[in-house]
mmCIF file of C-alpha atoms in Angstrom:
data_model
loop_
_atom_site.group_PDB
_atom_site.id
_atom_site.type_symbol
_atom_site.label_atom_id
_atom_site.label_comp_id
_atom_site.label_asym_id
_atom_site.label_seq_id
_atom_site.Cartn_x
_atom_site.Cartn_y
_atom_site.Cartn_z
ATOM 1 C CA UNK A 1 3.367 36.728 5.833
ATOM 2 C CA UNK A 2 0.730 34.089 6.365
ATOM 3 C CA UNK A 3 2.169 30.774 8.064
ATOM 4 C CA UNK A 4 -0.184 27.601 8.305
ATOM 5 C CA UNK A 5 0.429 25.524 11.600
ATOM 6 C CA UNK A 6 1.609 22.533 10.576
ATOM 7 C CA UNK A 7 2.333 19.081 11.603
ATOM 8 C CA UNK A 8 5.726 17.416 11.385
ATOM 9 C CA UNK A 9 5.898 14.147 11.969
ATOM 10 C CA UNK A 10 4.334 10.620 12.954
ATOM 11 C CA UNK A 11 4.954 7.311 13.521
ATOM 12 C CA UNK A 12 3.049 4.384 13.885
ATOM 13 C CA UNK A 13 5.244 1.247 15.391
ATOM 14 C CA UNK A 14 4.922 -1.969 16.602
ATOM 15 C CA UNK A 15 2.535 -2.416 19.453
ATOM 16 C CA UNK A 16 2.362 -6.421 20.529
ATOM 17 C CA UNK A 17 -1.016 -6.668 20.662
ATOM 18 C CA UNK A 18 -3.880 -6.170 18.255
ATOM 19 C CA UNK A 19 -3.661 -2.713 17.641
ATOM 20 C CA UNK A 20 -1.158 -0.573 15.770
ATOM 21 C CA UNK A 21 0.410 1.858 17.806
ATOM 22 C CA UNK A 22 1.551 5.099 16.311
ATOM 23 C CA UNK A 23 3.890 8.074 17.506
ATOM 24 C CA UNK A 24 3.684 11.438 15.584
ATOM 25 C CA UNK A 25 6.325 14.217 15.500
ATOM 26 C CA UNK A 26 5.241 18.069 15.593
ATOM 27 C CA UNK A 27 7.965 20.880 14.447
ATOM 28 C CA UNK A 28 6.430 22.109 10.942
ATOM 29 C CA UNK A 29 5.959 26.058 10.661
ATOM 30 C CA UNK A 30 4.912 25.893 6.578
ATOM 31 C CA UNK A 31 3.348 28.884 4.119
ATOM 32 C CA UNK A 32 -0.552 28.379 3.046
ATOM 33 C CA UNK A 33 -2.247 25.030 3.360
ATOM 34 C CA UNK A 34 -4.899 23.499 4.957
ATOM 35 C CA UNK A 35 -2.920 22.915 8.208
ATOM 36 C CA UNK A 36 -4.818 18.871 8.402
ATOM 37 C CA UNK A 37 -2.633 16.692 6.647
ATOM 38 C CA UNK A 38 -0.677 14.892 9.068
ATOM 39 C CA UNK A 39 -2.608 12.761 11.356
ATOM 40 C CA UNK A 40 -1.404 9.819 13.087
ATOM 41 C CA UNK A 41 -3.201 6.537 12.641
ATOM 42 C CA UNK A 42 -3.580 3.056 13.453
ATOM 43 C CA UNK A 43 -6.345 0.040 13.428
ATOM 44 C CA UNK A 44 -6.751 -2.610 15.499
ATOM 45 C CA UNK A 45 -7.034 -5.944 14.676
ATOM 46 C CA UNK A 46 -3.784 -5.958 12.534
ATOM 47 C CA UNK A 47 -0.032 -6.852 13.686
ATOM 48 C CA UNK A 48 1.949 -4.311 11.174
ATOM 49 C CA UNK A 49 4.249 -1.596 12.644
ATOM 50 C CA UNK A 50 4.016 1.795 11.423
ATOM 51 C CA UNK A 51 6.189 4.935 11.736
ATOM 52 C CA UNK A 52 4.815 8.308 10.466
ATOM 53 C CA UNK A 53 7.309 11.016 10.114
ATOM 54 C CA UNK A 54 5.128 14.153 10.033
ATOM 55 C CA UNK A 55 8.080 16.100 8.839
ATOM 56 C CA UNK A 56 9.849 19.059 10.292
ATOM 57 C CA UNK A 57 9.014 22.801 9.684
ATOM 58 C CA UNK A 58 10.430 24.641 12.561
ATOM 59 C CA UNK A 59 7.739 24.571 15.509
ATOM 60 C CA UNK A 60 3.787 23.532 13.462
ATOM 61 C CA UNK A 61 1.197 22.342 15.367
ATOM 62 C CA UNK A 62 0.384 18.811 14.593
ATOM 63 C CA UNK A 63 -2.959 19.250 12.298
ATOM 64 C CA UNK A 64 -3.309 17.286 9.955
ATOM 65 C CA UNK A 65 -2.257 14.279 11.515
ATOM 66 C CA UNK A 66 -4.157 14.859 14.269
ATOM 67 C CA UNK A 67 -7.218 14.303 12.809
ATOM 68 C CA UNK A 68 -6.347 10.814 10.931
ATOM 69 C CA UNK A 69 -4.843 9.969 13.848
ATOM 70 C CA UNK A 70 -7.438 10.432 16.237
ATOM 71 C CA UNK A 71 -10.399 8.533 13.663
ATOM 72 C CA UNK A 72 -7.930 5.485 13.600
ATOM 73 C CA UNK A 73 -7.789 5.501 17.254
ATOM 74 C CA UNK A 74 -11.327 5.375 17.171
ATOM 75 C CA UNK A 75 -11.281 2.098 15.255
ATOM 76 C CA UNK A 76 -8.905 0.450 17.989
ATOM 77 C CA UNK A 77 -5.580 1.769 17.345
ATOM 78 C CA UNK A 78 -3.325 2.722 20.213
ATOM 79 C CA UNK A 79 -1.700 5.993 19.301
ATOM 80 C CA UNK A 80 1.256 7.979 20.588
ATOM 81 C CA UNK A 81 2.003 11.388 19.558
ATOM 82 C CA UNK A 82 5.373 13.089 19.055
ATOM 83 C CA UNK A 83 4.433 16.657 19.563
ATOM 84 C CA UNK A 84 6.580 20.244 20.047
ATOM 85 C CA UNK A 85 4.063 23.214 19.938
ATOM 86 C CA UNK A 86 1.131 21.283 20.957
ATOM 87 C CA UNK A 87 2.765 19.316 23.732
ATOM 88 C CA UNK A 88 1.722 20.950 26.776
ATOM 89 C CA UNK A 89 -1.998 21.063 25.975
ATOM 90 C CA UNK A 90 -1.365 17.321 24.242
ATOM 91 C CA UNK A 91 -0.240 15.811 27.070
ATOM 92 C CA UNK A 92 -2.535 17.266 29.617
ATOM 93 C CA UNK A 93 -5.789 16.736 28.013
ATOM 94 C CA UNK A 94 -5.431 15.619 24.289
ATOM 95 C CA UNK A 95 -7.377 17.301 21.124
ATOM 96 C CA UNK A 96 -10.567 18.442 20.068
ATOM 97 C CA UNK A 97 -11.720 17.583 17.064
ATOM 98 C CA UNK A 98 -14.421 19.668 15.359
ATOM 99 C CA UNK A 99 -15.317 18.288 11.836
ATOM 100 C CA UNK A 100 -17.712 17.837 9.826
ATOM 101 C CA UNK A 101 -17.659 13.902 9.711
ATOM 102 C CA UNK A 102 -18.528 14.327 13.336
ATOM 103 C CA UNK A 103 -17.086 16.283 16.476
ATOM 104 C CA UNK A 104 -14.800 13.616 19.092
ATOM 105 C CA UNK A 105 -12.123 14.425 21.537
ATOM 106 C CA UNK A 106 -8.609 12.615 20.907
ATOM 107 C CA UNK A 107 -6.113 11.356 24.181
ATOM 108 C CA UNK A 108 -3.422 9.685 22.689
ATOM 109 C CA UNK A 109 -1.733 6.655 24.380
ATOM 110 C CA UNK A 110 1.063 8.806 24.935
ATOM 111 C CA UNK A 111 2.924 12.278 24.308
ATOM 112 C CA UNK A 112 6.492 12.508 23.488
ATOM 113 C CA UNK A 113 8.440 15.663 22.566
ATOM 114 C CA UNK A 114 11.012 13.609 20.192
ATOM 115 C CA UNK A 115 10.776 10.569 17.660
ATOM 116 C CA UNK A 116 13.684 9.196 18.772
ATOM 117 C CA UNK A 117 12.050 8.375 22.384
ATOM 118 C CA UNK A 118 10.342 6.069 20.717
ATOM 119 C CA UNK A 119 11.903 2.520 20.010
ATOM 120 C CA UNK A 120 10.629 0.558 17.156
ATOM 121 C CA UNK A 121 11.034 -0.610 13.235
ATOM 122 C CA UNK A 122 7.975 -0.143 11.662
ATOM 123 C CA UNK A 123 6.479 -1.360 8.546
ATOM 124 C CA UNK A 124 5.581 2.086 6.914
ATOM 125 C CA UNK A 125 7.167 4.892 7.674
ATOM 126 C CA UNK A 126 4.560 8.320 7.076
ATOM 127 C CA UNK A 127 6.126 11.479 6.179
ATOM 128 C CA UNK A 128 4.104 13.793 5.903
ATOM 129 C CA UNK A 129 6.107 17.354 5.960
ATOM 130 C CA UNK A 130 5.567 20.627 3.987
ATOM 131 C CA UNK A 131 7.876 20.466 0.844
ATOM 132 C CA UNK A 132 9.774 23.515 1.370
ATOM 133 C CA UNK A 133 13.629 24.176 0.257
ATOM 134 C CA UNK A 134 14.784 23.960 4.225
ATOM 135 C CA UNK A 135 13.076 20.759 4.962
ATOM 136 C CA UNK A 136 14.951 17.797 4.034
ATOM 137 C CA UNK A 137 12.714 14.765 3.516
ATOM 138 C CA UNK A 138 15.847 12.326 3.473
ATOM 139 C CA UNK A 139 16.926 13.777 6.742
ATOM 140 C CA UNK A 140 13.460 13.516 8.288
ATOM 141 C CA UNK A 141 12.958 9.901 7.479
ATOM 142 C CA UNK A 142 16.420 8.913 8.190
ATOM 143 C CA UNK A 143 15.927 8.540 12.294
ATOM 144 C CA UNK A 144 12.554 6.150 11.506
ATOM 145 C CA UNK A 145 13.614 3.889 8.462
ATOM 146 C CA UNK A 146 15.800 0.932 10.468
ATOM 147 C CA UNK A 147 14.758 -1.687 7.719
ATOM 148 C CA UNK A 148 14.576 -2.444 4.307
ATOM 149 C CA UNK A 149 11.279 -3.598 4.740
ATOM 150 C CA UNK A 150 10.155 -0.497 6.088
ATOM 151 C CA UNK A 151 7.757 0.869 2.963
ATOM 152 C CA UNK A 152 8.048 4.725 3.000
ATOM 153 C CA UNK A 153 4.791 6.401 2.213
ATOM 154 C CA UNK A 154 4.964 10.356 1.554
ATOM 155 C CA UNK A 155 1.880 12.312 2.168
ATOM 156 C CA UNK A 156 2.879 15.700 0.627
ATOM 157 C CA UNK A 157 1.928 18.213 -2.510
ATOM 158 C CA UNK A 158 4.656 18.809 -4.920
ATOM 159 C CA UNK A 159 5.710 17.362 -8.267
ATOM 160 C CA UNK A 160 8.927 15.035 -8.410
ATOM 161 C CA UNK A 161 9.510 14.666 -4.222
ATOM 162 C CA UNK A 162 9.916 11.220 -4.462
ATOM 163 C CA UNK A 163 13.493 10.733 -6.679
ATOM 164 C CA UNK A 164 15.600 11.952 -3.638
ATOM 165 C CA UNK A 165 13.949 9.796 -0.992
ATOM 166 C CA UNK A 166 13.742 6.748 -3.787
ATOM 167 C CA UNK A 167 17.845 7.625 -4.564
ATOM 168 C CA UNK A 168 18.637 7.510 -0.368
ATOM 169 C CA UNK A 169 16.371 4.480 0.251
ATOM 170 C CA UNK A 170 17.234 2.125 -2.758
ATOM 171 C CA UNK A 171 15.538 -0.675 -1.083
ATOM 172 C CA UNK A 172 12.523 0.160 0.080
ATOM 173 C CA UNK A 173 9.489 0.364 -1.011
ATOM 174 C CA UNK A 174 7.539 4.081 -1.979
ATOM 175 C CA UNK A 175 3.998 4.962 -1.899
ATOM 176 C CA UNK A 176 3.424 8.734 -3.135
ATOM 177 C CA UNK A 177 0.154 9.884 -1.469
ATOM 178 C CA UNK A 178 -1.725 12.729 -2.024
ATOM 179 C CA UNK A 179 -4.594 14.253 0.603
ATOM 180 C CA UNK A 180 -7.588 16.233 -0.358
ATOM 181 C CA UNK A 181 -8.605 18.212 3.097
ATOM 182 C CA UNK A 182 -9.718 21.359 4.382
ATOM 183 C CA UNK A 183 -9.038 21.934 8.119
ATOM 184 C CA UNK A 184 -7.237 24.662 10.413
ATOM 185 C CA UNK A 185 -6.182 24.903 14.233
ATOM 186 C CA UNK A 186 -7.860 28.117 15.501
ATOM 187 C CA UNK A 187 -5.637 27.411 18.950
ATOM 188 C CA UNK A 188 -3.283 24.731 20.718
ATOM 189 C CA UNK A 189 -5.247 21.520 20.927
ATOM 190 C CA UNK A 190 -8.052 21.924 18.810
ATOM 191 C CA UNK A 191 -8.764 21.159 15.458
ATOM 192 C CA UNK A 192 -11.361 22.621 12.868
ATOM 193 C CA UNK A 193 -12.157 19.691 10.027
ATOM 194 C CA UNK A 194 -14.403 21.767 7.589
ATOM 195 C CA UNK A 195 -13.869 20.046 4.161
ATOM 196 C CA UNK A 196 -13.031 16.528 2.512
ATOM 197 C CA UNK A 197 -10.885 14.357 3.961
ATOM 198 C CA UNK A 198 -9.482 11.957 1.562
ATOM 199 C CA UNK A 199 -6.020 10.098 0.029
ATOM 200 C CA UNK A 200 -5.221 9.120 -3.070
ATOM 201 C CA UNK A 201 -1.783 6.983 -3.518
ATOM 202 C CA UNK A 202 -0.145 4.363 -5.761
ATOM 203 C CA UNK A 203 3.610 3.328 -5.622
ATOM 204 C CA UNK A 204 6.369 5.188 -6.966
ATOM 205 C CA UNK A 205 7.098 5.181 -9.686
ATOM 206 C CA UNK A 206 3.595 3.400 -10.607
ATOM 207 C CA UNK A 207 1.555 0.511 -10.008
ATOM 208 C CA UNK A 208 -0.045 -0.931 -7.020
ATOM 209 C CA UNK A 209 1.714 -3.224 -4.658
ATOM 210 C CA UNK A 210 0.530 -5.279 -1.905
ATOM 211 C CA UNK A 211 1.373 -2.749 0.445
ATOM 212 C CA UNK A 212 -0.464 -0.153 -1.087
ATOM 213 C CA UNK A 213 -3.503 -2.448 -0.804
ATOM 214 C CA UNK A 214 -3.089 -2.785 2.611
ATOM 215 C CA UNK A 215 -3.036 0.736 3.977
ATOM 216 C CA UNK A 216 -5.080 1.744 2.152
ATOM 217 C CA UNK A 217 -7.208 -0.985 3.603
ATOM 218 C CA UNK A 218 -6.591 0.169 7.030
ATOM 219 C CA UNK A 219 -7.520 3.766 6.110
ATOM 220 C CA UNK A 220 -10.767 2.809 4.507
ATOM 221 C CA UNK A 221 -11.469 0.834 8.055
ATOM 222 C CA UNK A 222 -10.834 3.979 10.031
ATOM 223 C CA UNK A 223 -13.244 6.198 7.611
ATOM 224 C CA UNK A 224 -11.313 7.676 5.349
ATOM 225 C CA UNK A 225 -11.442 7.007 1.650
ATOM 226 C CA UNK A 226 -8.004 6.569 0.043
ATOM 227 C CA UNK A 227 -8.387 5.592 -3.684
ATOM 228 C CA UNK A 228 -5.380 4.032 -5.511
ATOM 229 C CA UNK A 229 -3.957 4.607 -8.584
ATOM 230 C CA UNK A 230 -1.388 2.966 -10.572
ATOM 231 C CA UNK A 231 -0.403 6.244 -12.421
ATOM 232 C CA UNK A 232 0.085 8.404 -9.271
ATOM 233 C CA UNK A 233 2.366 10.911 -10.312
ATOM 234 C CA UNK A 234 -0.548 12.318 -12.829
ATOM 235 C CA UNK A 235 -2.494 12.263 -9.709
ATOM 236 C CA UNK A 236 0.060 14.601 -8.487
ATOM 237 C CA UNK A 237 0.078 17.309 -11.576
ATOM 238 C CA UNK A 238 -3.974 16.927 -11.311
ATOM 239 C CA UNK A 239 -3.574 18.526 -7.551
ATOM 240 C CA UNK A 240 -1.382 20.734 -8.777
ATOM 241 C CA UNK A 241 -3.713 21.823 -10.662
ATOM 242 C CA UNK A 242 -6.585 21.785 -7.731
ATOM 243 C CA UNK A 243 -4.195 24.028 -5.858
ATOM 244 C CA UNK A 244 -3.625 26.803 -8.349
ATOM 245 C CA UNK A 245 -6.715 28.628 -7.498
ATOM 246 C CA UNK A 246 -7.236 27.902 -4.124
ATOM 247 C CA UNK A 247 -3.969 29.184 -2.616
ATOM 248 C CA UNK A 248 -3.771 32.559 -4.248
ATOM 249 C CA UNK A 249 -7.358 32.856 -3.650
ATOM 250 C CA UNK A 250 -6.410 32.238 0.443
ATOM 251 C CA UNK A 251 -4.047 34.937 0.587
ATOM 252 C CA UNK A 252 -6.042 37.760 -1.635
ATOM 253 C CA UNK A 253 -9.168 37.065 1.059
ATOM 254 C CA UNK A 254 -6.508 37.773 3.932
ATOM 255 C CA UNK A 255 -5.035 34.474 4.424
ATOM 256 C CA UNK A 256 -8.866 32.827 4.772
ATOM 257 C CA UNK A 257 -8.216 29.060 5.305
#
């Protein structure tokens, strides 16, 4: 059975001074994907609070947020990780990053081991889990979402994941994101970036708010495209549709990532 090492869950919060800061939770074990989408990030120069929840799939290594996390730290964001399988090598001497945007090593501001050790109500709230039957989005987001004001952005695959969050959060805001990456974590600590690297997100059900326009800002600053759309859950069927061939294709050539 092949099993990607995935990330689980960050969280950017409020920092008090220029920069964002961000905390990111790691406890994702999910089947085939492109264990990079769930990186941590913040920019400086900005005052908003954000709180990623990577998700939660039973002991993943933080990947994907890892690397978004670590190019937003570049750009001036003070970043702290909530990690699991990764925290030992985390804490002691951060991540390597190989990718093909450039190579860079990653110390976060800090290491935690749970979400909850970190106080804050942030502006966005990232989840960024593996939709799987056992992982409860609702549940995930619950701990991190303290305000109606908090927007909720999920950065997953999947068709329809939105309607239970949007049903358990009536009053806050939704951005439905989608990420186009290729990356892997040959061991503890280090990540392999080998392909893409972009977002693509609107709000849910459609349209483009202000806060769209704003992350999306701050992502752009740190390197990354992210394109929005007002009709994002076609978006969503269209990488359904990019993801047909690929996965099968992964586990025929012996789980090749």
């Amino acid at each position: 059975t092949f099993r990607a090492r995935y990330p689980s869950s960050i969280a950017i919060f409020p920092s008090g001074t220029p920069a964002y800061k961000i905390a990111s939770l790691d406890q994702v074990r999910a089947p085939l994907y492109p264990a990079w989408l769930a990186g941590l990030f913040a920019v400086s120069g900005g005052s908003l609070a954000f709180c990623i929840v990577m998700g939660c799939l039973l002991g993943a290594a933080i990947i994907f947020p890892v690397y978004f996390s670590g190019r937003l730290a570049q750009a001036g964001a003070e970043v702290t990780v909530v990690a699991r399988s990764d925290y030992e090598v985390a804490s002691r001497s951060g991540y390597e990053i190989q990718s093909i945007a450039g190579d860079f090593h990653f110390t976060p501001a800090a290491v935690l081991k749970h979400a909850a050790d970190y106080e804050g109500e942030a502006d966005y709230v990232i989840l960024t889990a593996k939709v799987l039957p056992d992982a409860d989005a609702v549940e995930l987001l619950r701990p991190a979402v303290r305000s109606p004001k908090s927007v909720i952005v999920l950065i997953q695959n999947g068709i329809d994941i939105e309607r239970k969050v949007a049903e358990a959060f009536p009053e806050n805001e939704i951005l439905s994101t989608i990420a186009y990456i290729g990356v892997s974590r040959p061991r503890p600590g280090f990540v392999l970036h080998q392909g893409s690297g972009d977002l693509k997100m609107g709000n849910y059900p459609s349209g483009i708010g202000e806060a769209a326009r704003r992350l999306a800002a701050l992502f752009e600053k740190a390197g990354v495209k992210c394109e929005l759309h007002e009709d994002i859950l076609f978006v969503r069927w269209n990488k359904l549709l990019w993801n047909l061939p690929f996965n099968p294709v992964s586990v025929l050539a012996g789980n090749a990532t």
